[in-house]
Coordinates of C-alpha atoms in Angstrom, one line a residue:
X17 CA -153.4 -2.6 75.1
X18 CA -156.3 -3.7 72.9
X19 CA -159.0 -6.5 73.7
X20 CA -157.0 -8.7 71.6
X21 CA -154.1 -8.1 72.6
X22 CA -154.7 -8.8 75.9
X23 CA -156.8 -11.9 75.2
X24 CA -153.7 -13.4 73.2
X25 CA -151.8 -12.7 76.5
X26 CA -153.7 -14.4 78.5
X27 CA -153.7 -17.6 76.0
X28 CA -150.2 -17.3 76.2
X29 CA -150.1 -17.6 79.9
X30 CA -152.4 -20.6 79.9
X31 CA -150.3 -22.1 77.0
X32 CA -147.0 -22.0 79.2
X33 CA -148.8 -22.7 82.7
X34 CA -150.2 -25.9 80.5
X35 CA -146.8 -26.9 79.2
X36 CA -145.4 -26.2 83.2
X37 CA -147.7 -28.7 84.2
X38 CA -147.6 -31.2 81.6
X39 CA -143.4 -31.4 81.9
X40 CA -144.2 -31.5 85.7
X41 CA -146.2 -34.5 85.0
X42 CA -143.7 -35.9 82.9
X43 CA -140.8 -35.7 85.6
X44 CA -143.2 -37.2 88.4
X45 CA -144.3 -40.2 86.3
X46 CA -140.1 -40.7 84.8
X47 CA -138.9 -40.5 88.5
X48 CA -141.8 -42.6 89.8
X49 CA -141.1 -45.2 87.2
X50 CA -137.3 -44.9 88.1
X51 CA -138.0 -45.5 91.8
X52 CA -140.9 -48.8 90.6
X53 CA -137.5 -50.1 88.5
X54 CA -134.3 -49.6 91.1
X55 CA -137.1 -51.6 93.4
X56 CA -137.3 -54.5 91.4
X57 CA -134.3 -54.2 89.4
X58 CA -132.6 -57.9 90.1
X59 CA -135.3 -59.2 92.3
X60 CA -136.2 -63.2 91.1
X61 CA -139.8 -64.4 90.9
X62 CA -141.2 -66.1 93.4
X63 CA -140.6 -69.9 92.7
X64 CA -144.1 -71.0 94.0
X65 CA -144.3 -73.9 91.5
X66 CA -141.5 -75.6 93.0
X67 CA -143.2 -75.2 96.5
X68 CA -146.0 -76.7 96.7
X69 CA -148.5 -76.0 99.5
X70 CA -149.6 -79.4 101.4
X71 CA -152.7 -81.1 99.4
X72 CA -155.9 -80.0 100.5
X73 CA -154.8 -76.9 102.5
X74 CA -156.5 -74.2 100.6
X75 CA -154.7 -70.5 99.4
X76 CA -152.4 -69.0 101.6
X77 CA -151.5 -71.9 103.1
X78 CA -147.7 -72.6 104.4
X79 CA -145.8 -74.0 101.8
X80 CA -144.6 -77.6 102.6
X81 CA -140.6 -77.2 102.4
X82 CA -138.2 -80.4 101.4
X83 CA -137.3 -82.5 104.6
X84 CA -133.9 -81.0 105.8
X85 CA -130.8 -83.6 106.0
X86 CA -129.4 -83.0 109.5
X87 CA -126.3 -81.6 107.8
X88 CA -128.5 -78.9 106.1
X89 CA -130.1 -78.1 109.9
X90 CA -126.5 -78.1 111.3
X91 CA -125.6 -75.5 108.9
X92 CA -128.5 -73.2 109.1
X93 CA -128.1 -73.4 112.7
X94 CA -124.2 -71.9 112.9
X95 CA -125.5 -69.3 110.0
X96 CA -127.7 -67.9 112.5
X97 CA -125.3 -68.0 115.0
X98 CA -123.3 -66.0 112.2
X99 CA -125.8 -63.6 111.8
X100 CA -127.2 -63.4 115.3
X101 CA -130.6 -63.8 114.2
X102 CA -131.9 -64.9 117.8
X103 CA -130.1 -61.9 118.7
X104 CA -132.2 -59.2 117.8
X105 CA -135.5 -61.3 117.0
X106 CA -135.7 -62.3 120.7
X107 CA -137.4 -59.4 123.0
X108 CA -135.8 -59.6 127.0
X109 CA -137.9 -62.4 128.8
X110 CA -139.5 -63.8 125.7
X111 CA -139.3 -67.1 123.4
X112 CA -135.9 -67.2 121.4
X113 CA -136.8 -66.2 117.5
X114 CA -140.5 -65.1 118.5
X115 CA -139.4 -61.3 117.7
X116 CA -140.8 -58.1 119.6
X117 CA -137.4 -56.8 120.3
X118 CA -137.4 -52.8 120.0
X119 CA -134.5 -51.4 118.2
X120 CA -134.5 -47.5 118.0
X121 CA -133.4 -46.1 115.1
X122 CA -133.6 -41.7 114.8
X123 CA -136.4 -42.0 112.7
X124 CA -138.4 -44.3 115.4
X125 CA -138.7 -47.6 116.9
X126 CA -138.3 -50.7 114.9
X127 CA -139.5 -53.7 116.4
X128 CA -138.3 -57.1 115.1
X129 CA -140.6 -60.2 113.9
X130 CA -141.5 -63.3 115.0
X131 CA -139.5 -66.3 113.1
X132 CA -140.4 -69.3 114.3
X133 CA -142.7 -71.5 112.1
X134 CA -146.4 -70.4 113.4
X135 CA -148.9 -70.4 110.4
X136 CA -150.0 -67.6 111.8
X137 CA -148.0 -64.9 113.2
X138 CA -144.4 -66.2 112.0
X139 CA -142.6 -67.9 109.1
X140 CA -145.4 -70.6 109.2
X141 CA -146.8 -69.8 105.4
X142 CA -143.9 -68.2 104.3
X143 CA -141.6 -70.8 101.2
X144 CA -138.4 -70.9 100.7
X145 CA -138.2 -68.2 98.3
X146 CA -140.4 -65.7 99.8
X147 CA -137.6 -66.0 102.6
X148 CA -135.1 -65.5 100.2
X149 CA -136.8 -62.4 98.9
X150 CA -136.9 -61.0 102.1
X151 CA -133.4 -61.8 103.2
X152 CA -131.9 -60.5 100.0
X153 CA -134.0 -58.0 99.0
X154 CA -136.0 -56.6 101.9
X155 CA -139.6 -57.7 100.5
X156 CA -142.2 -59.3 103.0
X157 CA -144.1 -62.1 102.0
X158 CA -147.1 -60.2 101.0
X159 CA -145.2 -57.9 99.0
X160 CA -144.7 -54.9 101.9
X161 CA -141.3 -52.9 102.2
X162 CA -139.2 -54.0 105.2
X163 CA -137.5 -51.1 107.0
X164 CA -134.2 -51.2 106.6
X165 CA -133.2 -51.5 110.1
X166 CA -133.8 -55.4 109.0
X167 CA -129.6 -55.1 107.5
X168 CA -131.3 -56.4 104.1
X169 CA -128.6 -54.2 102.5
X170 CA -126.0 -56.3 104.1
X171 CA -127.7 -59.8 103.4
X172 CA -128.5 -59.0 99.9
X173 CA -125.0 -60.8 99.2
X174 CA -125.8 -64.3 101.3
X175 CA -125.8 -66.9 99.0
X176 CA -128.5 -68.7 97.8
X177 CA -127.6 -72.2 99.8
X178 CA -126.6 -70.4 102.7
X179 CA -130.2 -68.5 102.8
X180 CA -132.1 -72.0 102.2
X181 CA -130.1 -73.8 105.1
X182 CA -131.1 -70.5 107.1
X183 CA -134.8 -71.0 106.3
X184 CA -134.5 -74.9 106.9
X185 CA -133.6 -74.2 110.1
X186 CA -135.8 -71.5 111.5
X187 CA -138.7 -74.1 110.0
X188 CA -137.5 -76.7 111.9
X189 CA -137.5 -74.7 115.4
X190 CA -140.6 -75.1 117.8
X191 CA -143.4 -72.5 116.7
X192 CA -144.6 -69.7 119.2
X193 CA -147.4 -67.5 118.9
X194 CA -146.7 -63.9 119.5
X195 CA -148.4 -61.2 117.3
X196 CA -145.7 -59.2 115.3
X197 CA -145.7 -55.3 117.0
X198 CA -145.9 -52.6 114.8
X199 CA -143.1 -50.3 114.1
X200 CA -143.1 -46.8 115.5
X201 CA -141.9 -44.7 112.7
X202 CA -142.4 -41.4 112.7
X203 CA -143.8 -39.3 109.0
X204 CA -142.6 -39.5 106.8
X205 CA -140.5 -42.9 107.1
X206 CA -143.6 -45.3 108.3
X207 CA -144.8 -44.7 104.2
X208 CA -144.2 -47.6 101.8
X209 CA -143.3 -44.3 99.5
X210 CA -140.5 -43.4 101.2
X211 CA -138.9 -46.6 101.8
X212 CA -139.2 -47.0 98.1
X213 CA -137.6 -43.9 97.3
X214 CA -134.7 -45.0 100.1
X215 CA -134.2 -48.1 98.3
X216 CA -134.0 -46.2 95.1
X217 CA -131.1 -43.7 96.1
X218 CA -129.4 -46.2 98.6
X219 CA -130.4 -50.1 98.2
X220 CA -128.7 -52.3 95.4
X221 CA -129.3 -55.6 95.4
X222 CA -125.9 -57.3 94.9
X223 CA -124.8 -60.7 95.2
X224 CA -121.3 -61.6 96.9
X225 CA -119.2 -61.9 94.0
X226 CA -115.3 -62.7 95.1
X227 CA -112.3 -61.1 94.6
X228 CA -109.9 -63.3 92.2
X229 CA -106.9 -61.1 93.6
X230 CA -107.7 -62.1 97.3
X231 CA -107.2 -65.2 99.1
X232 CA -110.0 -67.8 99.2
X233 CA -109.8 -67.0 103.2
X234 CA -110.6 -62.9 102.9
X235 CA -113.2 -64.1 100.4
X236 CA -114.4 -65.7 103.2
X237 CA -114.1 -62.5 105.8
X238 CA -115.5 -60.8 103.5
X239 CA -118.6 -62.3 103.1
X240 CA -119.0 -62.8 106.6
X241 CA -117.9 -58.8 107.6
X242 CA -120.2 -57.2 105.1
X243 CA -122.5 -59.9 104.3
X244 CA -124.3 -62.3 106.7
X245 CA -122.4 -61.3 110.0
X246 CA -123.8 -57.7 109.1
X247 CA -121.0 -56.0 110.9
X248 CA -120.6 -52.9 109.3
X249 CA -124.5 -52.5 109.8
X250 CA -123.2 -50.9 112.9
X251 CA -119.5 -50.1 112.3
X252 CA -120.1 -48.0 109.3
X253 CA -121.0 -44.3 109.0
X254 CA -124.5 -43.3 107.6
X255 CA -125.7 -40.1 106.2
X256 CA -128.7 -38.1 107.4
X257 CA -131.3 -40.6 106.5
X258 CA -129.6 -43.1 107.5
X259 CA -127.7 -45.0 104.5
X260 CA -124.5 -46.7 105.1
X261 CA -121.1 -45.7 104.1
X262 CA -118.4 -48.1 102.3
X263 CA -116.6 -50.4 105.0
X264 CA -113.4 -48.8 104.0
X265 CA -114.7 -44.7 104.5
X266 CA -113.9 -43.2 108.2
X267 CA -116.3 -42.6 110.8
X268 CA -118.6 -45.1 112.5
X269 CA -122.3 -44.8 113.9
X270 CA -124.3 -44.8 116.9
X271 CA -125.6 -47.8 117.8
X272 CA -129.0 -46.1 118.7
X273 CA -130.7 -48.8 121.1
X274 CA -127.6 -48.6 123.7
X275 CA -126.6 -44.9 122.9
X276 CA -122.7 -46.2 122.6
X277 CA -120.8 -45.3 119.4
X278 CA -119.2 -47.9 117.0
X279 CA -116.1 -47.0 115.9
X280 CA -114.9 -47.2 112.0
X281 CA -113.2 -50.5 111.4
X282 CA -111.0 -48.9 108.4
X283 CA -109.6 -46.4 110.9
X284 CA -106.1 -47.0 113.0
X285 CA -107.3 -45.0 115.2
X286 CA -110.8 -46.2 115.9
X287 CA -111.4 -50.1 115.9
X288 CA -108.9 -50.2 112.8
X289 CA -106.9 -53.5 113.7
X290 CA -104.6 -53.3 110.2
X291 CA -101.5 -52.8 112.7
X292 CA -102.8 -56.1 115.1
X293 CA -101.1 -59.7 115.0
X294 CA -104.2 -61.7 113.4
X295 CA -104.4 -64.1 116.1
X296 CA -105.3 -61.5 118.9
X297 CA -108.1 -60.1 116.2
X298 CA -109.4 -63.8 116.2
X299 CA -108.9 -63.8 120.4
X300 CA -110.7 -60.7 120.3
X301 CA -113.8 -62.1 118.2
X302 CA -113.2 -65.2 120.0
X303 CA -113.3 -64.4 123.8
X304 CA -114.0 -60.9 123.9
X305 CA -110.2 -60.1 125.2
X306 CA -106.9 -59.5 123.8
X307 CA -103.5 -58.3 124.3
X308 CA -105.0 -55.5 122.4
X309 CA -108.5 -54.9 123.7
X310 CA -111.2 -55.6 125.4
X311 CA -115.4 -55.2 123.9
X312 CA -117.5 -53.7 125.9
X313 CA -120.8 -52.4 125.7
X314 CA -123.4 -53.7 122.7
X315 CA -120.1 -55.5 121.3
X316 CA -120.0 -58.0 124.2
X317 CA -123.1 -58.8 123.1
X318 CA -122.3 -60.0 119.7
X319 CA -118.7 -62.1 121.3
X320 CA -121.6 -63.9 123.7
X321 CA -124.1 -64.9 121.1
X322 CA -122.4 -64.8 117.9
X323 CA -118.8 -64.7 117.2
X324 CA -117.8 -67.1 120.0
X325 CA -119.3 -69.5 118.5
X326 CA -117.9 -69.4 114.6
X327 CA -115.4 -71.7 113.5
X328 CA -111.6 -70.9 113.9
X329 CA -111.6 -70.8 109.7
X330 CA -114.1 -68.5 109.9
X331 CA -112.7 -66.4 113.3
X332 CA -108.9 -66.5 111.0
X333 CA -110.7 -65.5 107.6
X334 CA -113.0 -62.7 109.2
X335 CA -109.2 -61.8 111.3
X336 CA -107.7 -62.0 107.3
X337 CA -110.2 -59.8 105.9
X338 CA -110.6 -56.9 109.0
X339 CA -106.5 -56.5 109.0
X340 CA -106.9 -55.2 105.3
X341 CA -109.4 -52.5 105.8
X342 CA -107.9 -49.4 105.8
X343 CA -109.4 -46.2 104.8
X344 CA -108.6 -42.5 105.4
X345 CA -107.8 -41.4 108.9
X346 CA -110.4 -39.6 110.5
X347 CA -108.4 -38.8 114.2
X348 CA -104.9 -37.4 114.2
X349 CA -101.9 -39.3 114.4
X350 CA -101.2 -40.4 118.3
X351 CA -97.6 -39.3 117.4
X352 CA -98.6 -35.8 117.1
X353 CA -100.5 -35.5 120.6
X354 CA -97.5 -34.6 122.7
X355 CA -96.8 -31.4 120.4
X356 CA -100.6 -31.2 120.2
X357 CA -100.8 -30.4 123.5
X358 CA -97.4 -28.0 123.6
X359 CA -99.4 -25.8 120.8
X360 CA -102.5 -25.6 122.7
X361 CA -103.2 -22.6 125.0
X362 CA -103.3 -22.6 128.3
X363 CA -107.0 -23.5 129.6
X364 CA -109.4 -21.4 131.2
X365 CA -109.9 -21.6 135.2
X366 CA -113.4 -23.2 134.6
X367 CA -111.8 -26.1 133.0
X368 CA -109.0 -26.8 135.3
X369 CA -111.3 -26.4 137.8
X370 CA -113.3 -29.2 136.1
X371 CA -110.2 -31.7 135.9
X372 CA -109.3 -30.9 139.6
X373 CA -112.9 -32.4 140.3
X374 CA -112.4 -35.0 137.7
X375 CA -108.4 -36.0 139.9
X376 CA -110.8 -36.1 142.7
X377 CA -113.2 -38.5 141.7
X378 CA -111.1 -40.6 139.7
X379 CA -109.0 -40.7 142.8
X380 CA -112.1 -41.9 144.5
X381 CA -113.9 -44.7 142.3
X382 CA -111.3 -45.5 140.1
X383 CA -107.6 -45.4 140.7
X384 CA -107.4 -49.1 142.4
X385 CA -107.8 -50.7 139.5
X386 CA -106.5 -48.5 136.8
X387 CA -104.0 -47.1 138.4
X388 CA -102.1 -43.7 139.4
X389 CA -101.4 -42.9 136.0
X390 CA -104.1 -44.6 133.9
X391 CA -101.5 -47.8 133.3
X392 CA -104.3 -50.2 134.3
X393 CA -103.9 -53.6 136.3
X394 CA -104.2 -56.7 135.5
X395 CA -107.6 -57.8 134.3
X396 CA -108.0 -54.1 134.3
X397 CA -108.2 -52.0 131.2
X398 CA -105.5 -49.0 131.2
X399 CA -106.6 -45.4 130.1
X400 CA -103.5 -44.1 129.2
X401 CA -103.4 -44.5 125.1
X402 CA -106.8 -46.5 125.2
X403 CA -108.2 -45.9 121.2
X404 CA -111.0 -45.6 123.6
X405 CA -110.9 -43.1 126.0
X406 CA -109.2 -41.2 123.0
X407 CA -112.1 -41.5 120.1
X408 CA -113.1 -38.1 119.3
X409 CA -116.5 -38.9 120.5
X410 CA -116.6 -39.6 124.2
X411 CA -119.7 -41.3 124.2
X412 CA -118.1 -44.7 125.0
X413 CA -115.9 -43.1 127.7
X414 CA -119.7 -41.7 129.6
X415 CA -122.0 -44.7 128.8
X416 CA -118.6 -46.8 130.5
X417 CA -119.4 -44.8 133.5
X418 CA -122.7 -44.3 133.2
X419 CA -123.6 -48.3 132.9
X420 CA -120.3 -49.8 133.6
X421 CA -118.2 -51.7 131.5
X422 CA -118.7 -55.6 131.2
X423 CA -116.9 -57.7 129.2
X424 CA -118.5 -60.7 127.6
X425 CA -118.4 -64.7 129.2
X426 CA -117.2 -66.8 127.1
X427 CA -115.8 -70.3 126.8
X428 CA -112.5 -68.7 126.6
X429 CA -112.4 -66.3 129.3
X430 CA -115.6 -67.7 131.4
X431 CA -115.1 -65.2 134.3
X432 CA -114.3 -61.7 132.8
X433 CA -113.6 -58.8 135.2
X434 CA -116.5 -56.4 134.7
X435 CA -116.4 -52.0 135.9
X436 CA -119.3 -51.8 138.0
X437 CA -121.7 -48.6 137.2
X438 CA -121.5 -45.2 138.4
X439 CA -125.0 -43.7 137.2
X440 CA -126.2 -44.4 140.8
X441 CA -123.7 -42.2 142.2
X442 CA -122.3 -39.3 139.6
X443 CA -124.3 -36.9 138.3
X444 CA -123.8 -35.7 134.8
X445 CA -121.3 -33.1 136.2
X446 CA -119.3 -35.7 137.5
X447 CA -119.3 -38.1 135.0
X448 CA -118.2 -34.8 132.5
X449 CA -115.3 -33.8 134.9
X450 CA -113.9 -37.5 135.7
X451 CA -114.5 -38.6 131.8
X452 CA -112.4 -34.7 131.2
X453 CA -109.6 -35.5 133.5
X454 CA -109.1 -39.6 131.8
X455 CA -108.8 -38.0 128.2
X456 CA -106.3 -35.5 129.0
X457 CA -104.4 -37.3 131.6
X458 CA -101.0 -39.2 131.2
X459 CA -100.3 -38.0 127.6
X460 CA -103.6 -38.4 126.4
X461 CA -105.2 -35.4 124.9
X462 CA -108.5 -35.7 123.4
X463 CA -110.9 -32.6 124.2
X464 CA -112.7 -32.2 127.6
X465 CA -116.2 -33.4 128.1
X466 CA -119.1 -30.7 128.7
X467 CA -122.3 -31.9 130.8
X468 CA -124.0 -31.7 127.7
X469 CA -122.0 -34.2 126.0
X470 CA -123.1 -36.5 129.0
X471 CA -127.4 -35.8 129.1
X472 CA -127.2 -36.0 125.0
X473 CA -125.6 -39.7 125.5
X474 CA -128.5 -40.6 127.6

């Protein structure tokens, strides 16, 4: 090879490793700008000019909102109810609203924020629209990312009134002091960068528009179930990082804080209630009980602060709207689990050995009150055919026993029976052989339980 030859070689190689770089370039800054515009794609400017701040009180001060009719305050107040706001923004033993509640997520701890009306370390400063911003599209005051464990992808379609009598409200409410705690994400999530990019291939800004086919009632369900009630923030299934399925797709999700397992709404054979008389879904939501069902675990919580409280339009609409969702089955038919268990072959000695112990400790802690044959007594759940004790998960089935089962108080059913807790007194052997024996006992045949299942439940 000559000496120019080779020198037109290398010029070659620096030509393309140029152009490399230079379409690299070009492909960052396209999908950084594409990230910048799905992040602000539909977000309103802040209406400061309508807000004044009080005269006198220098930049940053709190905006001075319009004086709130008592109709307006009324309004915000059952919207937070709604929404259970005081819910997760109270920590255990603190001031209602102040925030400092943790709520794990699987990429770290989230811990919630203080919104009561201090100038300083709450809502004090904050106008009616930077509220609105936040609420709808997940953008702090000062312009920061909110993790989405804040359901802004579910409150994006609260209306406009609806988030103003909201922020009324909260104003109104006696102001604490209590520092906001920062989150404990772990890399890459805590980066403004990748919450962008989340909100990019997941978030869409999208105002509740109603159906015209559909009744003005499951309008109304609707709204509530996906939009400021926030249910399927826990109902619905989410992928690996974390982003929510449709309400009508299969599968639920973990509800991380409590380790129990939400179960899809859509699905007959979950928490689908498309086959349930609507009033014992509204005396469900109402009381926490029905001919149908009892809630338990996280669940109870929402009946006690939240749905209990909702107007019977709204209990009936929400009722309307849930009896409608139906998507694809992820379980197998119930029919099929007689000649289910006919097909299956004959189980190894380690397992039957497993359900003998499992017969002998449900013989021990629990047969009084559900009975020789998982029928249940009164006040008393039964096992036998409990969507339940059957969910292919048996997550529920272990935390029951683990933590007991406990269903709300409420103004309808104001002394509940409650399953005391066994986590005291079984091991995780125990709890796997007894949780084994109620799933394949009396017709029911979901698989058996391994220790495992039990310490990764924990």
């Amino acid at each position: 090879m000559t000496a120019g030859t080779a020198a037109g070689s290398r010029r070659a190689v620096r030509r393309a490793a140029v152009l490399a770089l230079l379409a690299l370039a070009a492909l960052v800054a396209a999908a950084t700008a594409w990230v910048l515009w799905r992040n602000f794609a539909g977000e309103p400017a802040l209406e400061r000019a309508a807000e004044p701040a009080s005269p006198g009180a220098g930049p940053g001060a709190a905006a001075t909102p319009p004086p709130a009719d008592a109709a307006t305050l009324a309004r915000g107040e059952y919207l937070a109810r709604a929404g259970n706001c005081l819910g997760c923004h109270t920590r255990r033993g603190g001031a209602p609203g102040a925030g400092g509640r943790p709520i794990a997520t699987p990429f770290g701890t989230v811990y919630s924020a203080n919104l009561t009306p201090d100038r300083d370390t709450g809502l004090g400063r904050w106008s009616a629209s930077e509220f609105r911003r936040a609420l709808q599209h997940g953008r702090s005051r000062d312009g920061h990312l909110l993790a989405p464990a804040f359901p802004y992808p579910n409150f994006t379609r609260v209306t406009r009134a609806d988030a103003d009598a909201l922020y009324a409200w909260l104003m109104s409410r006696p102001a604490v002091r209590q520092q906001n705690r920062p989150h404990e994400l772990r890399f890459p999530y805590r980066l403004q960068a990748a919450l962008a990019v989340w909100r990019a291939l997941f978030f869409r800004a999208e105002p509740f528009v109603p159906d015209p086919a559909r009744s003005e009632a499951w309008n109304r369900g609707s709204y509530l179930v996906n939009g400021l009630a926030h249910c399927m923030a826990c109902h619905a299934s989410r992928n690996f990082l974390g982003a929510p399925a449709e309400a009508t797709e299969p599968g639920g999700n973990i509800v991380s804080t409590q380790q129990w397992y939400a179960p899809s709404l859509a699905d007959a054979h979950e928490a689908g209630v498309g086959d349930w008389p609507l009033e014992d879904v509204v005396a469900l939501l109402k009381t926490g009980t029905s001919p149908r069902g009892t809630v338990m675990g996280p669940m109870a919580e929402v009946v006690a602060r939240s749905t209990q409280h909702l107007a019977e339009a709204d209990l009936r609409a929400m009722a309307e709207y849930l009896r409608t969702l139906q998507g694809p089955s992820a379980a197998p038919a119930a029919a099929s689990a007689a000649s289910t268990a006919a097909e299956r072959p004959p189980r190894p000695p380690p397992v039957l050995a497993m359900l003998a112990r499992g017969r002998r400790i449900y013989g021990d802690h629990c047969v009084d009150c559900h009975g020789e044959r998982g029928e249940g007594t009164p006040g008393t759940a039964a096992l036998a055919g409990s969507r339940a004790v059957l969910l292919a998960t048996p997550r529920n089935v272990i935390q029951a026993i683990r933590h007991g089962g406990f269903a709300p108080t409420t103004a309808g059913n104001p002394r509940p029976f409650g399953m005391p807790p066994f986590g005291l007194v079984l091991g995780d052997d125990d709890i796997a052989a007894v949780a084994s024996y109620v799933r394949t006992s009396w017709g029911n045949d979901a698989p058996v339980v391994e220790a495992i299942d039990v310490w990764r439940a924990k």
